[in-house]
Amino acid sequence: LENIYKYFSNVKGLTNLFWGFSDFTDPFLTFITLVKNIPENVPFEYDAYIKDSSLLIPTIIYPNRPLPYNKWYMKTFEPGLFVKGAGKTFYVIGFGYLFAGLIGVFISLFLFGSLFEWFNKFFRMIGDTAGLFLYSCFFIQLIAFVVGCGFIVFIKSIFMNFFIPIFL
């Protein structure tokens, strides 16, 4: 309790209120690191969606599949922490920027927006309490999207955490 009091007594404004919480700052810091290093030190990954799609294949079948992009980030930019098993969340805008710069950001956000619109129409079609229940379950995945790893990982998490439990 004493540490909580010290933390909040040092907050000087709303902008630095969450700065001590890595869940809020790490996704943005990873994006800044990508912008500083791409394309000068790290090339664009124009095949990012293909690599991301390979994450749907289990490692038993495809043992040399590419790393998820949050792990790729750690291996590329913080190898010491990667060896220890540490990780950081990978901001979805960073995934788009890694894919193709600013155009990649727009493409990634367009794909996510299209997916969200499809889910919105789906839940409205269901309607009533069932639609509200499903939307509330899906909303948890929306939060994961904000600090997600990539488009396919997001879709995979929806299936693993949303559709499969409903069907079971």
Rosetta silent file (secondary structure, phi, psi, omega in degrees, C-alpha in Angstrom):
SEQUENCE: LENIYKYFSNVKGLTNLFWGFSDFTDPFLTFITLVKNIPENVPFEYDAYIKDSSLLIPTIIYPNRPLPYNKWYMKTFEPGLFVKGAGKTFYVIGFGYLFAGLIGVFISLFLFGSLFEWFNKFFRMIGDTAGLFLYSCFFIQLIAFVVGCGFIVFIKSIFMNFFIPIFL
SCORE:     score description
SCORE:     0.000 S_00000001
   1 L     0.000  -35.238  178.946    0.000    0.000    0.000 S_00000001
   2 H   -63.954  -41.630  179.021    2.888    2.317    0.721 S_00000001
   3 H   -66.085  -36.367  177.395    4.301    1.790   -2.796 S_00000001
   4 H   -64.118  -42.536  178.389    0.906    2.442   -4.354 S_00000001
   5 H   -62.332  -43.506  178.990    0.663    5.711   -2.437 S_00000001
   6 H   -62.043  -42.963 -178.711    4.192    6.711   -3.570 S_00000001
   7 H   -61.502  -50.475 -176.185    3.399    5.906   -7.200 S_00000001
   8 H   -73.363  -22.943  176.692    0.175    7.921   -7.306 S_00000001
   9 H   -75.074  -20.638  178.577    1.647   10.818   -5.338 S_00000001
  10 L   -91.783   -4.161  179.978    4.328   11.228   -8.060 S_00000001
  11 L   -73.439  123.972 -176.365    1.832   11.305  -10.938 S_00000001
  12 L  -101.683  -10.314  179.968    1.863   14.812  -12.391 S_00000001
  13 L  -172.689  173.461 -177.699   -0.794   14.379  -15.064 S_00000001
  14 L   -66.369  -31.957 -175.767   -3.015   11.974  -16.928 S_00000001
  15 L   -66.890  -31.947  179.485   -0.422   11.328  -19.643 S_00000001
  16 L  -104.163   13.540  178.906    2.070    9.725  -17.282 S_00000001
  17 L   -61.293  -43.146 -176.105   -0.494    7.991  -15.067 S_00000001
  18 L   -96.158    4.782 -173.457   -0.022    4.645  -16.815 S_00000001
  19 L   -62.425  -26.759  179.742    3.667    5.033  -17.648 S_00000001
  20 L   -79.694  -10.632 -178.162    4.721    2.647  -14.876 S_00000001
  21 L   -98.267  114.164 -174.516    2.526   -0.146  -16.198 S_00000001
  22 H   -65.063  -23.920  178.159    4.294   -2.070  -18.956 S_00000001
  23 H   -64.034  -24.356  179.470    0.998   -3.329  -20.406 S_00000001
  24 H   -94.224  -30.884 -173.433    0.279    0.230  -21.488 S_00000001
  25 H   -96.936  -34.891 -176.030    3.734    1.360  -22.532 S_00000001
  26 H   -58.300  -43.618  179.740    5.444   -1.688  -24.086 S_00000001
  27 H   -59.009  -38.246 -179.412    3.223   -1.926  -27.176 S_00000001
  28 H   -74.284  -35.373  177.993    3.954    1.701  -28.031 S_00000001
  29 H   -67.162  -37.137  177.181    7.656    1.345  -27.283 S_00000001
  30 H   -64.833  -37.565  177.712    7.910   -1.653  -29.604 S_00000001
  31 H   -64.124  -44.129  179.340    6.282    0.431  -32.334 S_00000001
  32 H   -62.367  -40.773  177.790    8.755    3.276  -31.794 S_00000001
  33 H   -61.583  -42.013  178.425   11.654    0.819  -31.957 S_00000001
  34 H   -62.912  -45.337 -178.940   10.341   -0.546  -35.259 S_00000001
  35 H   -61.950  -38.244 -179.756    9.966    2.926  -36.759 S_00000001
  36 H   -70.161  -27.035 -172.662   13.529    3.810  -35.740 S_00000001
  37 H  -106.980  -12.890 -177.934   14.988    0.612  -37.224 S_00000001
  38 L  -107.950  134.396   -2.651   12.937   -0.089  -40.363 S_00000001
  39 L   -92.745    7.454 -175.814   14.074   -0.058  -43.166 S_00000001
  40 L   -61.948  -52.337 -175.457   17.577    1.118  -42.152 S_00000001
  41 L  -103.463  -28.818 -179.391   18.561   -1.818  -39.899 S_00000001
  42 L  -127.491  128.744 -178.825   15.725   -4.297  -40.434 S_00000001
  43 L   -74.489  159.714  172.425   14.074   -4.781  -43.837 S_00000001
  44 L   -61.765  149.497  177.318   10.337   -4.661  -44.387 S_00000001
  45 L  -109.649   86.361 -177.968    8.713   -8.084  -44.180 S_00000001
  46 L   -68.242  -14.602  176.980    6.443   -8.115  -47.208 S_00000001
  47 L  -101.673   23.115 -176.594    5.641  -11.745  -46.446 S_00000001
  48 H   -59.736  -38.733 -179.496    4.517  -10.977  -42.881 S_00000001
  49 H   -70.353  -32.852  176.569    0.957  -12.181  -43.501 S_00000001
  50 H   -68.921  -45.688  176.823    2.238  -15.444  -44.986 S_00000001
  51 H   -61.635  -40.781  179.276    4.563  -15.965  -42.008 S_00000001
  52 H   -63.964  -38.421  178.529    1.724  -15.010  -39.712 S_00000001
  53 H   -65.768  -29.242  179.821   -0.561  -17.536  -41.433 S_00000001
  54 H   -66.082  -15.243  179.002    1.982  -20.278  -40.812 S_00000001
  55 H   -70.949  -12.104  175.295    1.243  -19.914  -37.093 S_00000001
  56 H   -74.414  -20.221 -179.528   -1.991  -21.814  -37.706 S_00000001
  57 L   -85.107  127.401 -179.859    0.078  -24.949  -38.378 S_00000001
  58 L   -61.673  148.953 -178.740    1.032  -26.758  -35.150 S_00000001
  59 L   -65.186  -21.483  176.495    4.751  -26.913  -34.360 S_00000001
  60 L   -64.809  -38.053  179.862    4.573  -30.719  -34.375 S_00000001
  61 L   -82.531  -38.348 -176.121    3.798  -30.576  -38.104 S_00000001
  62 L  -128.037   77.657 -173.689    5.967  -27.533  -38.924 S_00000001
  63 L   -65.940  -23.202 -178.538    8.769  -27.386  -36.325 S_00000001
  64 L  -101.412   23.953 -179.638   10.715  -24.639  -38.153 S_00000001
  65 L   -64.508  155.139  179.351    7.803  -22.264  -38.578 S_00000001
  66 L   -61.993  155.879  177.704    8.536  -18.560  -38.051 S_00000001
  67 L   -72.094  150.775  168.236    8.225  -17.096  -34.580 S_00000001
  68 L   -59.074  152.681 -170.634    5.158  -15.078  -33.634 S_00000001
  69 H   -67.654  -24.161  174.271    6.024  -11.425  -34.101 S_00000001
  70 H   -68.619  -36.386  176.340    6.160  -10.602  -30.409 S_00000001
  71 H   -74.737  -37.018  175.817    8.863  -13.283  -30.024 S_00000001
  72 H   -58.992  -42.554  178.689   10.537  -12.177  -33.263 S_00000001
  73 H   -58.227  -48.048 -178.773   10.741   -8.662  -31.822 S_00000001
  74 H   -63.837  -42.198 -179.529   12.445   -9.906  -28.665 S_00000001
  75 H   -65.755  -35.751 -177.394   14.880  -12.083  -30.616 S_00000001
  76 H   -80.153  -45.344 -171.190   15.742   -9.227  -32.988 S_00000001
  77 H  -104.070  -22.453 -179.878   15.906   -6.229  -30.660 S_00000001
  78 L  -138.977   65.598 -174.163   16.437   -7.680  -27.178 S_00000001
  79 H   -61.989  -31.091  177.913   18.202  -11.041  -27.601 S_00000001
  80 H   -62.734  -42.745  177.837   19.413  -11.150  -24.009 S_00000001
  81 H   -73.033  -32.793  178.521   15.874  -10.982  -22.709 S_00000001
  82 H   -61.525  -42.767 -179.924   14.676  -13.386  -25.420 S_00000001
  83 H   -62.521  -34.468  179.328   17.083  -16.067  -24.185 S_00000001
  84 H   -78.200   -8.896  178.695   15.695  -15.623  -20.671 S_00000001
  85 L    92.904    9.101  179.163   12.162  -16.114  -21.982 S_00000001
  86 L   -74.353  160.698  179.500   10.998  -12.536  -21.490 S_00000001
  87 L  -150.089  163.012  174.850    8.512  -11.024  -23.857 S_00000001
  88 L  -134.140  152.295  175.917    6.772   -7.843  -24.831 S_00000001
  89 L   -73.549  152.718 -174.996    3.467   -7.278  -26.486 S_00000001
  90 L  -117.216  111.064 -175.059    3.615   -6.329  -30.128 S_00000001
  91 L   -63.621  137.057 -175.505    1.395   -3.452  -31.141 S_00000001
  92 H   -61.696  -31.975  176.796   -0.808   -4.141  -34.166 S_00000001
  93 H   -68.564  -32.349  175.004    0.279   -0.913  -35.825 S_00000001
  94 H   -64.677  -37.231  176.490    3.863   -2.156  -35.458 S_00000001
  95 H   -61.915  -45.032  178.372    2.903   -5.315  -37.317 S_00000001
  96 H   -64.100  -40.212  179.454    1.522   -3.226  -40.158 S_00000001
  97 H   -66.310  -39.609  176.750    4.596   -1.005  -40.194 S_00000001
  98 H   -63.986  -34.690 -179.224    6.868   -4.040  -40.306 S_00000001
  99 H   -65.759  -53.058 -175.566    4.799   -5.374  -43.205 S_00000001
 100 H  -159.616   34.894  178.371    5.051   -2.336  -45.492 S_00000001
 101 H    71.034 -146.442 -177.530    5.565    0.918  -43.638 S_00000001
 102 H   -63.239  -37.421  177.136    2.708    3.409  -43.480 S_00000001
 103 H   -63.177  -38.271  177.876    0.796    1.655  -46.256 S_00000001
 104 H   -63.581  -35.456  176.690    1.106   -1.576  -44.252 S_00000001
 105 H   -62.494  -46.490  179.426   -0.416    0.148  -41.224 S_00000001
 106 H   -64.111  -39.451  178.843   -3.444    1.160  -43.301 S_00000001
 107 H   -63.649  -46.430 -179.620   -3.740   -2.340  -44.788 S_00000001
 108 H   -62.233  -46.205 -179.563   -3.587   -3.994  -41.354 S_00000001
 109 H   -67.413  -33.231  175.275   -6.105   -1.636  -39.821 S_00000001
 110 H   -63.802  -43.901  179.229   -8.402   -2.061  -42.858 S_00000001
 111 H   -62.614  -44.236  178.001   -8.294   -5.850  -42.438 S_00000001
 112 H   -64.989  -41.556  178.253   -9.059   -5.612  -38.737 S_00000001
 113 H   -61.419  -40.939  177.693  -11.826   -3.088  -39.400 S_00000001
 114 H   -63.343  -42.499  178.262  -13.360   -5.396  -42.000 S_00000001
 115 H   -62.832  -44.131  179.798  -13.220   -8.303  -39.573 S_00000001
 116 H   -64.786  -38.260  178.099  -14.837   -6.231  -36.815 S_00000001
 117 H   -65.518  -38.749  177.160  -17.578   -5.067  -39.168 S_00000001
 118 H   -61.983  -44.881  177.800  -18.275   -8.671  -40.136 S_00000001
 119 H   -64.545  -38.271  178.366  -18.551   -9.628  -36.451 S_00000001
 120 H   -59.535  -46.710  178.222  -20.774   -6.618  -35.799 S_00000001
 121 H   -64.187  -38.554  179.371  -23.185   -7.723  -38.542 S_00000001
 122 H   -62.662  -45.693 -178.623  -23.038  -11.301  -37.283 S_00000001
 123 H   -69.679  -34.174  176.210  -23.937  -10.313  -33.713 S_00000001
 124 H   -67.852  -35.098  178.285  -26.744   -8.018  -34.888 S_00000001
 125 H   -65.140  -40.039  178.193  -28.122  -10.885  -36.974 S_00000001
 126 H   -66.807  -47.219  175.514  -28.180  -13.105  -33.876 S_00000001
 127 L    68.937  179.499  175.985  -29.750  -10.289  -31.846 S_00000001
 128 H    50.776 -150.325 -175.170  -31.194  -10.262  -28.337 S_00000001
 129 H   -69.778  -35.015  179.949  -29.331  -11.684  -25.379 S_00000001
 130 H   -62.788  -43.153  178.491  -27.392  -14.299  -27.322 S_00000001
 131 H   -64.466  -40.580  177.921  -25.879  -11.614  -29.548 S_00000001
 132 H   -65.041  -41.874  177.807  -25.034   -9.470  -26.537 S_00000001
 133 H   -61.506  -47.681 -179.560  -23.450  -12.439  -24.774 S_00000001
 134 H   -64.016  -38.968  178.735  -21.365  -13.344  -27.821 S_00000001
 135 H   -64.670  -40.025  179.262  -20.341   -9.729  -28.312 S_00000001
 136 H   -65.500  -35.905  174.942  -19.220   -9.455  -24.692 S_00000001
 137 H   -66.661  -41.085 -179.620  -17.091  -12.591  -25.125 S_00000001
 138 H   -68.487  -30.441 -178.249  -15.672  -11.190  -28.349 S_00000001
 139 H   -60.400  -33.607  176.482  -14.933   -7.840  -26.710 S_00000001
 140 H   -60.649  -38.972  177.159  -12.269   -9.528  -24.582 S_00000001
 141 H   -69.704  -28.816  175.906  -10.552  -10.517  -27.828 S_00000001
 142 H   -62.407  -38.424  177.871  -10.807   -6.905  -29.021 S_00000001
 143 H   -65.095  -40.855  176.985   -8.681   -5.883  -26.068 S_00000001
 144 H   -63.455  -30.511  178.622   -6.158   -8.549  -27.025 S_00000001
 145 H   -61.324  -39.896 -175.462   -6.190   -7.106  -30.550 S_00000001
 146 H   -58.321  -38.030  179.022   -4.900   -3.753  -29.363 S_00000001
 147 L  -117.669   37.952 -174.970   -1.670   -5.316  -28.152 S_00000001
 148 L   -76.337 -175.964 -176.658   -1.816   -8.340  -30.410 S_00000001
 149 L  -106.550  -20.602 -176.705    0.849  -10.160  -32.323 S_00000001
 150 L   164.029  172.764 -174.629   -0.575  -10.134  -35.817 S_00000001
 151 H   -66.676  -48.915 -176.435   -3.719  -10.678  -37.814 S_00000001
 152 H   -69.941  -37.307  177.273   -3.678  -14.480  -37.947 S_00000001
 153 H   -62.369  -37.273  177.052   -2.687  -14.816  -34.287 S_00000001
 154 H   -63.767  -46.798  179.086   -5.692  -12.648  -33.461 S_00000001
 155 H   -63.380  -41.128  178.001   -8.009  -14.836  -35.533 S_00000001
 156 H   -61.426  -40.838  179.985   -6.460  -17.961  -33.992 S_00000001
 157 H   -67.037  -32.627  176.536   -7.056  -16.574  -30.499 S_00000001
 158 H   -64.107  -45.017  179.372  -10.696  -15.925  -31.383 S_00000001
 159 H   -65.107  -44.705 -176.104  -11.131  -19.544  -32.424 S_00000001
 160 H   -70.162  -35.886 -173.939   -9.233  -20.930  -29.436 S_00000001
 161 H  -104.824   -5.399 -172.871  -10.828  -18.683  -26.818 S_00000001
 162 H  -128.294  -63.450 -174.635  -14.228  -17.986  -28.322 S_00000001
 163 H   -72.441  -45.900 -178.559  -15.637  -20.358  -30.931 S_00000001
 164 H   -60.263  -47.217  176.443  -14.244  -23.660  -29.663 S_00000001
 165 H   -61.353  -35.441  179.318  -15.564  -23.145  -26.083 S_00000001
 166 H   -66.592  -43.331  179.334  -18.981  -22.150  -27.461 S_00000001
 167 H   -67.515  -34.536  177.998  -19.148  -25.234  -29.663 S_00000001
 168 L   -70.032    0.000    0.000  -17.993  -27.465  -26.810 S_00000001
